[in-house]
CSV table of C-alpha atoms in Angstrom, one decimal:
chain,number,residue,atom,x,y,z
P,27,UNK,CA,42.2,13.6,66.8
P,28,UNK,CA,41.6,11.1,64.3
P,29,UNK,CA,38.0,10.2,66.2
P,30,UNK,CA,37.5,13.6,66.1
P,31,UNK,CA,38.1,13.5,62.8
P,32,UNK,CA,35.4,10.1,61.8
P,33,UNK,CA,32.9,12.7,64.2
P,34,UNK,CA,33.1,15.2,61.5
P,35,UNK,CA,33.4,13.2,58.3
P,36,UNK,CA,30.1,11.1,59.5
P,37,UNK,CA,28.1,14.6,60.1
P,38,UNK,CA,29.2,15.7,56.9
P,39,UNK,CA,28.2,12.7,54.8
P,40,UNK,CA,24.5,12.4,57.0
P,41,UNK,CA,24.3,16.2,55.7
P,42,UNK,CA,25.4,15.9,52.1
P,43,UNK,CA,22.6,12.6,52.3
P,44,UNK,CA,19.9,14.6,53.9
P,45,UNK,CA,20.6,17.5,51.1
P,46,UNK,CA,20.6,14.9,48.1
P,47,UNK,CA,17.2,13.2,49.0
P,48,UNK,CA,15.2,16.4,49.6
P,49,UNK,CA,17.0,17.7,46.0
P,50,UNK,CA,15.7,14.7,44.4
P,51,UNK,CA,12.2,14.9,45.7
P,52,UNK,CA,12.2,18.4,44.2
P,53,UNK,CA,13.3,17.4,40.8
P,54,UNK,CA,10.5,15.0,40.9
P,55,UNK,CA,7.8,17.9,41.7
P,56,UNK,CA,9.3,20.7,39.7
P,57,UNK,CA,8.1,19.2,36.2
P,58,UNK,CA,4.2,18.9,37.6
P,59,UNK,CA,4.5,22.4,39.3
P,60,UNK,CA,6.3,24.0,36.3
P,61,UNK,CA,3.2,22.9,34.2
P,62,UNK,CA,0.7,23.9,37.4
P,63,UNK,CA,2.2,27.5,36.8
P,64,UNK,CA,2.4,27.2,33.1
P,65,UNK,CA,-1.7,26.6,33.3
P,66,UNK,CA,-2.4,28.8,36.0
P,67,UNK,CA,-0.8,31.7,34.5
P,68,UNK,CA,-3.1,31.5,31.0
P,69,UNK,CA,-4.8,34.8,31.0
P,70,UNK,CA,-3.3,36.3,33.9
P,71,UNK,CA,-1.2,39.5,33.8
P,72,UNK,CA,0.0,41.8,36.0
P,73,UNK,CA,-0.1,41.7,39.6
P,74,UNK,CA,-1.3,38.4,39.4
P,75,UNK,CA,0.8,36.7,37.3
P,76,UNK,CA,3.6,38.2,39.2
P,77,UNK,CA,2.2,36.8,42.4
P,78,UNK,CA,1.6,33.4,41.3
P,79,UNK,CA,5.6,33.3,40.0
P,80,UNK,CA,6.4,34.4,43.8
P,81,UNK,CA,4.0,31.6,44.8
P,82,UNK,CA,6.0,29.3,42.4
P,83,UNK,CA,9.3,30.2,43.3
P,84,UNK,CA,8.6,29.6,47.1
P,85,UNK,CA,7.0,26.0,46.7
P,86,UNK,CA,10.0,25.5,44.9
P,87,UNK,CA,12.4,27.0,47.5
P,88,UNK,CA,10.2,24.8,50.0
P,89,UNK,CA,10.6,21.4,48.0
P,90,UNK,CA,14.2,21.5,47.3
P,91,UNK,CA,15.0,22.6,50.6
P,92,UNK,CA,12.5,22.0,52.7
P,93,UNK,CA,12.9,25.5,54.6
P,94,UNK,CA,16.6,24.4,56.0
P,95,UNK,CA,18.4,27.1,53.6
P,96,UNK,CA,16.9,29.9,55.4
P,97,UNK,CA,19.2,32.3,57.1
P,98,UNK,CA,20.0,30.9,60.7
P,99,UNK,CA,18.6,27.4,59.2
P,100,UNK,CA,20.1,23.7,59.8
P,101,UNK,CA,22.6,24.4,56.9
P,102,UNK,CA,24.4,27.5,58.6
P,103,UNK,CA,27.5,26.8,59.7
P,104,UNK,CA,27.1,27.3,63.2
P,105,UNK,CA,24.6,24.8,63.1
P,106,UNK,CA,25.9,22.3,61.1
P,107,UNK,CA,28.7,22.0,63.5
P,108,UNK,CA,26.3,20.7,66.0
P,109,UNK,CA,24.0,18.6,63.8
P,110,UNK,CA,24.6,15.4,66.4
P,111,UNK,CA,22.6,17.5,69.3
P,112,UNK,CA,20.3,19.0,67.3
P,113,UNK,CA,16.9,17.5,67.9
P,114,UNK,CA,13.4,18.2,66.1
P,115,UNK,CA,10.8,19.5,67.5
P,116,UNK,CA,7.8,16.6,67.4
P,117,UNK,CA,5.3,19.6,66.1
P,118,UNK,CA,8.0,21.6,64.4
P,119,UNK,CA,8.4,22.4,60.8
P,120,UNK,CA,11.8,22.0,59.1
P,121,UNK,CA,14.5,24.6,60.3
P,122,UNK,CA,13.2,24.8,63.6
P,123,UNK,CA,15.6,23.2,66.1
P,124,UNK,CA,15.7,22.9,69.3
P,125,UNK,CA,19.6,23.9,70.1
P,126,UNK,CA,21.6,24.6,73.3
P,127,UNK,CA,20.9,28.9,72.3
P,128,UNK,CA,17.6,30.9,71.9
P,129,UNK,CA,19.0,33.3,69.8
P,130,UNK,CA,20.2,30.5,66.9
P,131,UNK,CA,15.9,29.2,67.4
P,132,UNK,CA,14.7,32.6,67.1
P,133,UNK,CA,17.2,33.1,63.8
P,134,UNK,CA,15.4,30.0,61.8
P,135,UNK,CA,12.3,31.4,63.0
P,136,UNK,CA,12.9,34.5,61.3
P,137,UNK,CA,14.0,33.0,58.4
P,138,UNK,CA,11.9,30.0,57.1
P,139,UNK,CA,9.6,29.0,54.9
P,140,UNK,CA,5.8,29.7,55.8
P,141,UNK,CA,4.3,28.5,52.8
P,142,UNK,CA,4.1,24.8,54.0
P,143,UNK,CA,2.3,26.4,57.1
P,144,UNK,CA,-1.5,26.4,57.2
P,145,UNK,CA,-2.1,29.7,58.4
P,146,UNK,CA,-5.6,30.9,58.7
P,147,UNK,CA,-4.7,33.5,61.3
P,148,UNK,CA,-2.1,36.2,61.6
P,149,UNK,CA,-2.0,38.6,64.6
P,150,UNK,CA,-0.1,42.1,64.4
P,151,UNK,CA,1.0,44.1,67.0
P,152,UNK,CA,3.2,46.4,69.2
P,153,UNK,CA,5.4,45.9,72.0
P,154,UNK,CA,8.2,47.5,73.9
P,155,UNK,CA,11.5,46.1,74.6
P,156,UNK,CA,15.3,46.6,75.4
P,157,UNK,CA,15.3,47.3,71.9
P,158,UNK,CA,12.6,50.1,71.6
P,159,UNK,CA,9.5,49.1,70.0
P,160,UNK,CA,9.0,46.1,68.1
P,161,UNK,CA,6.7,45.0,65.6
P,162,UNK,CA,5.1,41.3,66.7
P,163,UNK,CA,3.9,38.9,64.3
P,164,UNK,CA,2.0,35.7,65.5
P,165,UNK,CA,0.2,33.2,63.2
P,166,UNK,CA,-2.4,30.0,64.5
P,167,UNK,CA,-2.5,27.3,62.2
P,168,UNK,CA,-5.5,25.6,60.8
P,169,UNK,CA,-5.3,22.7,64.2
P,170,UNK,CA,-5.0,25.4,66.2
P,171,UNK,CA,-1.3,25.3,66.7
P,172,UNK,CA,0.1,29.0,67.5
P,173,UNK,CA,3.4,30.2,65.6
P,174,UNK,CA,5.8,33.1,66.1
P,175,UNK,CA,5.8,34.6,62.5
P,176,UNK,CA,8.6,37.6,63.0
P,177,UNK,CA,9.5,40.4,65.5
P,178,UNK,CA,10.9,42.9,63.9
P,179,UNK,CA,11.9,46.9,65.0
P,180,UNK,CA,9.4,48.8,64.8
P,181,UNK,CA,5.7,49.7,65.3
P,182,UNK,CA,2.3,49.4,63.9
P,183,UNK,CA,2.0,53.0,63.0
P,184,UNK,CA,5.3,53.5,60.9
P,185,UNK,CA,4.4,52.7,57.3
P,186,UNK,CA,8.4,51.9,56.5
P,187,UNK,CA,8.2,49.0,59.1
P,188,UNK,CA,5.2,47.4,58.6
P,189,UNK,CA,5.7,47.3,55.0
P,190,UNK,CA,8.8,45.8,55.4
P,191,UNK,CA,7.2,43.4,57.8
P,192,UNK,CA,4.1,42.7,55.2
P,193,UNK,CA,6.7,42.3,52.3
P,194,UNK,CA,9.1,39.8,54.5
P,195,UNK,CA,6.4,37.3,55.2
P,196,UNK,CA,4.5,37.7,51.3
P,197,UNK,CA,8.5,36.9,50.2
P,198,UNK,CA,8.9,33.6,52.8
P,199,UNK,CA,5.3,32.5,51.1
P,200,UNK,CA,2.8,33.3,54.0
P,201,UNK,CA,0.0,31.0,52.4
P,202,UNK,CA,1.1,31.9,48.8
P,203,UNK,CA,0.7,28.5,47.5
P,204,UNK,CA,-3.2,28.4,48.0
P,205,UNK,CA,-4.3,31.6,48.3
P,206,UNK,CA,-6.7,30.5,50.6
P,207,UNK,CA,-8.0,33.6,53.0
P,208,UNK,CA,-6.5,34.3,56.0
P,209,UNK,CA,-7.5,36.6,58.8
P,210,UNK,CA,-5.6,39.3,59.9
P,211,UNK,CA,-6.0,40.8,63.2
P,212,UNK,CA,-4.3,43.8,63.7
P,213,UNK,CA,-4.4,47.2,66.0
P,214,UNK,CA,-6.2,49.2,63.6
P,215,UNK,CA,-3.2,51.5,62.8
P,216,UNK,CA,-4.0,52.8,59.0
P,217,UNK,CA,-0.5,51.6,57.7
P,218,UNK,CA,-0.9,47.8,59.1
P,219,UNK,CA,-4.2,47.5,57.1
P,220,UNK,CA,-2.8,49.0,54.0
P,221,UNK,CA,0.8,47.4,54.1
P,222,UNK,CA,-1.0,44.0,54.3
P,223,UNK,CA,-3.8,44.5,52.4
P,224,UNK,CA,-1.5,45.9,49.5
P,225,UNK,CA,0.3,42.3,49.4
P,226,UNK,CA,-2.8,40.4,49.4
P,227,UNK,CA,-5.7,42.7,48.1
P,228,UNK,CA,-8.3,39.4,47.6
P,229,UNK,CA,-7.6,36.7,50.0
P,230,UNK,CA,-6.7,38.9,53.1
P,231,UNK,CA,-9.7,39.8,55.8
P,232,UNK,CA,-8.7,42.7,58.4
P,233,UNK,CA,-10.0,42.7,61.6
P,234,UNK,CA,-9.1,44.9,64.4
P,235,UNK,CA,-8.5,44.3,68.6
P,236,UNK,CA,-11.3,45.5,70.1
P,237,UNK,CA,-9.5,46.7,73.0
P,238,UNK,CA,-7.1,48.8,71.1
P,239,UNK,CA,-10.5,50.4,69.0
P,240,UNK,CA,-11.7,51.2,72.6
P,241,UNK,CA,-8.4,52.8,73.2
P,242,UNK,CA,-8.5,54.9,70.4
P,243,UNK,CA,-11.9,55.9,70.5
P,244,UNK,CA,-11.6,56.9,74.3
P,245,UNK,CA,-8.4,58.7,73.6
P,246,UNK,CA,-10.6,61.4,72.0
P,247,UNK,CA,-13.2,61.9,74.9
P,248,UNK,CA,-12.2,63.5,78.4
P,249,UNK,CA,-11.6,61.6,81.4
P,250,UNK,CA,-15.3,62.0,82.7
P,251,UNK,CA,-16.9,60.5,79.7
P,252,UNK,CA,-14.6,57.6,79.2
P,253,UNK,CA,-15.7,55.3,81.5
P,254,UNK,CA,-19.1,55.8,80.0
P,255,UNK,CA,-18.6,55.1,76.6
P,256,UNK,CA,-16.4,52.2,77.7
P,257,UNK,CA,-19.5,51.1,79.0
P,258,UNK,CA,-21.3,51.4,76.2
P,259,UNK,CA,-18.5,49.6,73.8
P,260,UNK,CA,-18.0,46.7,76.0
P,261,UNK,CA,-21.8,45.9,76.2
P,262,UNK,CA,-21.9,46.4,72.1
P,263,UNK,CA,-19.1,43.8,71.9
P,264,UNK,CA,-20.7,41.5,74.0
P,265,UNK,CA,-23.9,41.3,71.9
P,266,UNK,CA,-23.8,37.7,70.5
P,267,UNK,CA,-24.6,38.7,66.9
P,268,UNK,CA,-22.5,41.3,65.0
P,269,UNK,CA,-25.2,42.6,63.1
P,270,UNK,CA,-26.5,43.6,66.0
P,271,UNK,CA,-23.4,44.7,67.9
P,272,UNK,CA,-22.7,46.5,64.6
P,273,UNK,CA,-26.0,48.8,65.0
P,274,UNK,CA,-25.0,49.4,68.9
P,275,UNK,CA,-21.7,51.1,67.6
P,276,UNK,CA,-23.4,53.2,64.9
P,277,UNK,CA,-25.8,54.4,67.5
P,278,UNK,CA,-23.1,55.5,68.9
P,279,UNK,CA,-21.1,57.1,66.9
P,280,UNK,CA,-24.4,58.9,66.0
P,281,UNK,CA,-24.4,60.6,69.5
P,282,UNK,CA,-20.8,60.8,69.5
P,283,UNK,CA,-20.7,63.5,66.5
P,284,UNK,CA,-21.8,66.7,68.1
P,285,UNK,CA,-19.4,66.8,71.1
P,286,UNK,CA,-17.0,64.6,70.3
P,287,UNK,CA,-16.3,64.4,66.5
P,288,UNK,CA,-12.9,62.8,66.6
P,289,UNK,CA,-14.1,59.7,68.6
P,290,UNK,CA,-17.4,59.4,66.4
P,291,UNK,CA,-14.6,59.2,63.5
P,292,UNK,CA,-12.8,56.5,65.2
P,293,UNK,CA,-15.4,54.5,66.1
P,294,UNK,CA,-16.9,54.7,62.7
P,295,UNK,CA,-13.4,53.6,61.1
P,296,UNK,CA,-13.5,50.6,63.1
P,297,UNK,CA,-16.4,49.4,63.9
P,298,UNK,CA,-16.6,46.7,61.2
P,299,UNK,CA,-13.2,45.4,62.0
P,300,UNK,CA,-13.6,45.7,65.3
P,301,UNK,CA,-16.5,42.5,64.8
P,302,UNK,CA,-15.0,40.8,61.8
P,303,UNK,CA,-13.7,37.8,64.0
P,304,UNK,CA,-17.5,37.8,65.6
P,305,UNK,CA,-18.8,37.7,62.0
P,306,UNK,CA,-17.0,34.5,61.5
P,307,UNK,CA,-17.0,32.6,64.5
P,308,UNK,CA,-20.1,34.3,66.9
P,309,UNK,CA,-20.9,32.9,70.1
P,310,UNK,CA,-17.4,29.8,70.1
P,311,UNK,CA,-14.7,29.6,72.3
P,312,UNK,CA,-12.6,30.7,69.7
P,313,UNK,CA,-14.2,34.4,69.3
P,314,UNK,CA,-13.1,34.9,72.8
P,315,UNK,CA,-9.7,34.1,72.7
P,316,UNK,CA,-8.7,36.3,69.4
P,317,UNK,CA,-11.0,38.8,69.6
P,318,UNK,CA,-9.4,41.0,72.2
P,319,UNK,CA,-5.8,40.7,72.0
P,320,UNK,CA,-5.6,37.5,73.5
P,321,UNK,CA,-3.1,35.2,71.8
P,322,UNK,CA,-0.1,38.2,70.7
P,323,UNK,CA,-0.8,39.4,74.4
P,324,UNK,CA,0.1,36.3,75.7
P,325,UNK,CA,2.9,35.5,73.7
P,326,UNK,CA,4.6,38.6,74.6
P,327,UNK,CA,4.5,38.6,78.4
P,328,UNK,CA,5.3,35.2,78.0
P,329,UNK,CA,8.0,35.5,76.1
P,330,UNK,CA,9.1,38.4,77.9
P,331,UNK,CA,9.0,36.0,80.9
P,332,UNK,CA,10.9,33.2,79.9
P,333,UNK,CA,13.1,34.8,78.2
P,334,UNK,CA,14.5,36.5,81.4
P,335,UNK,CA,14.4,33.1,83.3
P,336,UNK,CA,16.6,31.7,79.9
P,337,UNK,CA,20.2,31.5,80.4
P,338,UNK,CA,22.1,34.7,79.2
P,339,UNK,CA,19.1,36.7,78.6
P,340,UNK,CA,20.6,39.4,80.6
P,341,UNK,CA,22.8,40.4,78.2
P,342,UNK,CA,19.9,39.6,75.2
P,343,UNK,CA,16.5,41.3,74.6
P,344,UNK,CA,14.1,38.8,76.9
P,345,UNK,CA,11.1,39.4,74.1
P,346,UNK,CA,14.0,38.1,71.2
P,347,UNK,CA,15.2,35.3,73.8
P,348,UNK,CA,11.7,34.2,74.7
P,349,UNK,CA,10.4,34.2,71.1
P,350,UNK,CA,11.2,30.8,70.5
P,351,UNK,CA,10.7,29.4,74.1
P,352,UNK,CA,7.3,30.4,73.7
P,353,UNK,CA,6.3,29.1,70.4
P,354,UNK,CA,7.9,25.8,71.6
P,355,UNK,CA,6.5,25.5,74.9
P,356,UNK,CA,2.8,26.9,74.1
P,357,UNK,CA,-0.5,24.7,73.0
P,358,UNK,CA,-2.7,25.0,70.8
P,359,UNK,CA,-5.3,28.1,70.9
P,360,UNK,CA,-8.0,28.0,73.0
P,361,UNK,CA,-11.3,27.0,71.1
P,362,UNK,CA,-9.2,25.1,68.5
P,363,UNK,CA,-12.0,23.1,67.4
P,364,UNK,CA,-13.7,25.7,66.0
P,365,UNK,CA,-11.3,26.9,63.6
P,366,UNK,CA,-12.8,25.0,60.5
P,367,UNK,CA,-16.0,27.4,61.3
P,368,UNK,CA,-14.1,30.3,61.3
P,369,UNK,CA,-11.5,29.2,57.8
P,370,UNK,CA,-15.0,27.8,56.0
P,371,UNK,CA,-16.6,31.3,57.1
P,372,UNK,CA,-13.1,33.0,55.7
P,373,UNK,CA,-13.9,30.9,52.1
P,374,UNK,CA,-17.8,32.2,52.6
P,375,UNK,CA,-17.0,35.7,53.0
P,376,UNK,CA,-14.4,35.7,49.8
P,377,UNK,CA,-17.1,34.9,47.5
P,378,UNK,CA,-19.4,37.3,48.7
P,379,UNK,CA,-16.7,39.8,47.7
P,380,UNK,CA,-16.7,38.6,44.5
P,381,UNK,CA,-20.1,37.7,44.1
């Protein structure tokens, strides 16, 4: 008992350390941030100046704590009474932990800080599970590192969720602190582009999976003329310049109006989306593997995968067990070396808005 008791005294005391040295590199930031703010915030009102104090408070969260006080984090009990097998992932953030249970990994993913995470990418989507439908949210970092973001109930067509999802990742400071542009790639469902694009009207660029917009534009035609028009889309996407791609897809929703008016209306809802990401990175590696719905894709069935083989995950969700298994086992994206091209092309198309 009494060694017992030194265990738990020494784990206390390394805690209490580790939380007085990150509280006193915060107090040493807060007085140069508070007057970052204080400068910033000269002739802003509104929406703005009420963003930038959310961007405030979460650098602030992030320095005192260093994204350990999120819910399921180092600091929750359950974890704290393991602290001595806890160990850190070498390309982890902060409150990510590799621990003897999925679920307590996929909790601290749920719940930390994003802000110190260079997201340039952010992919959206659908899946099924034990659990009905749930809402998938993947981010790739700016060295092509791929994060699990949130899965949360839901779909990408239910305005409730995806706001909810779109207001939970603005709140844990999804690249607040820079506001520098970031790519979202979602299935094209009206209330994903307008939940997101509501939270971040100026730095956020929507693109959309061009296999879902060929799903939705063959969901108007009949069975005979689908494969056609398939055709037709697929050899548009291929086109290595999206100017070009972009008049292929006009031309056809041109022919597409007489008979089939509801596909022509698809097709011209997303047909810019549907070559944002080939607008920024044409022609690399990288276009490839997010243009279709390449990385959420994977990181579902994968997930879905390994989290059956994990211990327990028959009496868990496999897609909730897996979550964390997959964002600690995967790599980085493939055509990582091209993401500077495709975050200096983000900056580029930001100014032309403005311009």
């Amino acid at each position: 008992m009494r060694g017992s008791g030194s265990k738990a005294t020494g784990d206390l005391q390394t805690v209490l350390e580790e939380i007085g040295g990150r509280l006193a590199q915060a107090a040493q930031s807060v007085e140069v941030v508070g007057q970052t703010v204080a400068a910033l915030a000269e002739g802003l009102a509104g929406a703005d100046a009420d963003g930038l104090v959310q961007a405030a408070t979460t650098r602030l969260i992030g320095l005192a704590l260093g994204g350990l006080a999120a819910p399921g984090g180092l600091w929750s009990p359950a974890v704290v009474t393991r602290t001595k097998r806890v160990q850190q992932d070498g390309r982890g953030v902060p409150g990510i932990q590799q621990e003897d249970g999925q679920e307590a990994e996929f909790a601290a993913i749920q719940g930390r800080i994003l802000e110190e995470l260079p997201m340039v990418v952010a992919e959206v989507g659908t899946a099924s599970s034990r659990k009905g439908s749930q809402l998938v949210a993947v981010g790739i970092e700016a060295g092509g590192v791929k994060r699990v973001l949130a899965v949360q109930p839901g779909s990408g067509a239910d305005r409730k969720a995806v706001g909810e999802l779109a207001a939970d990742l603005y709140r844990r400071g999804l690249h607040a602190a820079n506001g520098n542009p970031l790519l979202l790639i979602t299935e094209g469902t009206e209330a994903a582009d307008a939940a997101f694009l509501g939270r971040w009207p100026r730095s956020m660029r929507v693109a959309h999976y061009q296999k879902a917009v060929t799903e939705r534009v063959l969901a108007h035609l009949n069975v005979e003329s689908q494969e056609h028009v398939r055709a037709e889309l697929r050899e548009a996407f291929s086109n290595a310049e999206a100017s070009r791609a972009l008049v292929r897809l006009e031309a056809l929703e041109q022919r597409l109006r007489s008979r089939w008016p509801g596909a022509a209306v698809s097709l011209g809802r997303h047909a810019a989306a549907s070559l944002m990401v080939k607008r920024l990175c044409a022609g690399s590696a990288l276009e490839r593997s997010i243009s279709t719905l390449g990385v959420l894709r994977t990181a579902v069935e994968q997930a879905r995968l390994w989290g059956r083989e994990a211990a327990g995950a028959s009496t868990t969700d496999p897609l909730l067990a897996g979550a964390a298994l997959w964002e600690r086992r995967t790599r980085r994206v493939i055509g990582y070396e091209d993401m500077p091209q495709l975050a200096l092309a983000l900056v580029q198309t930001g100014l032309e808005r403005t311009a």
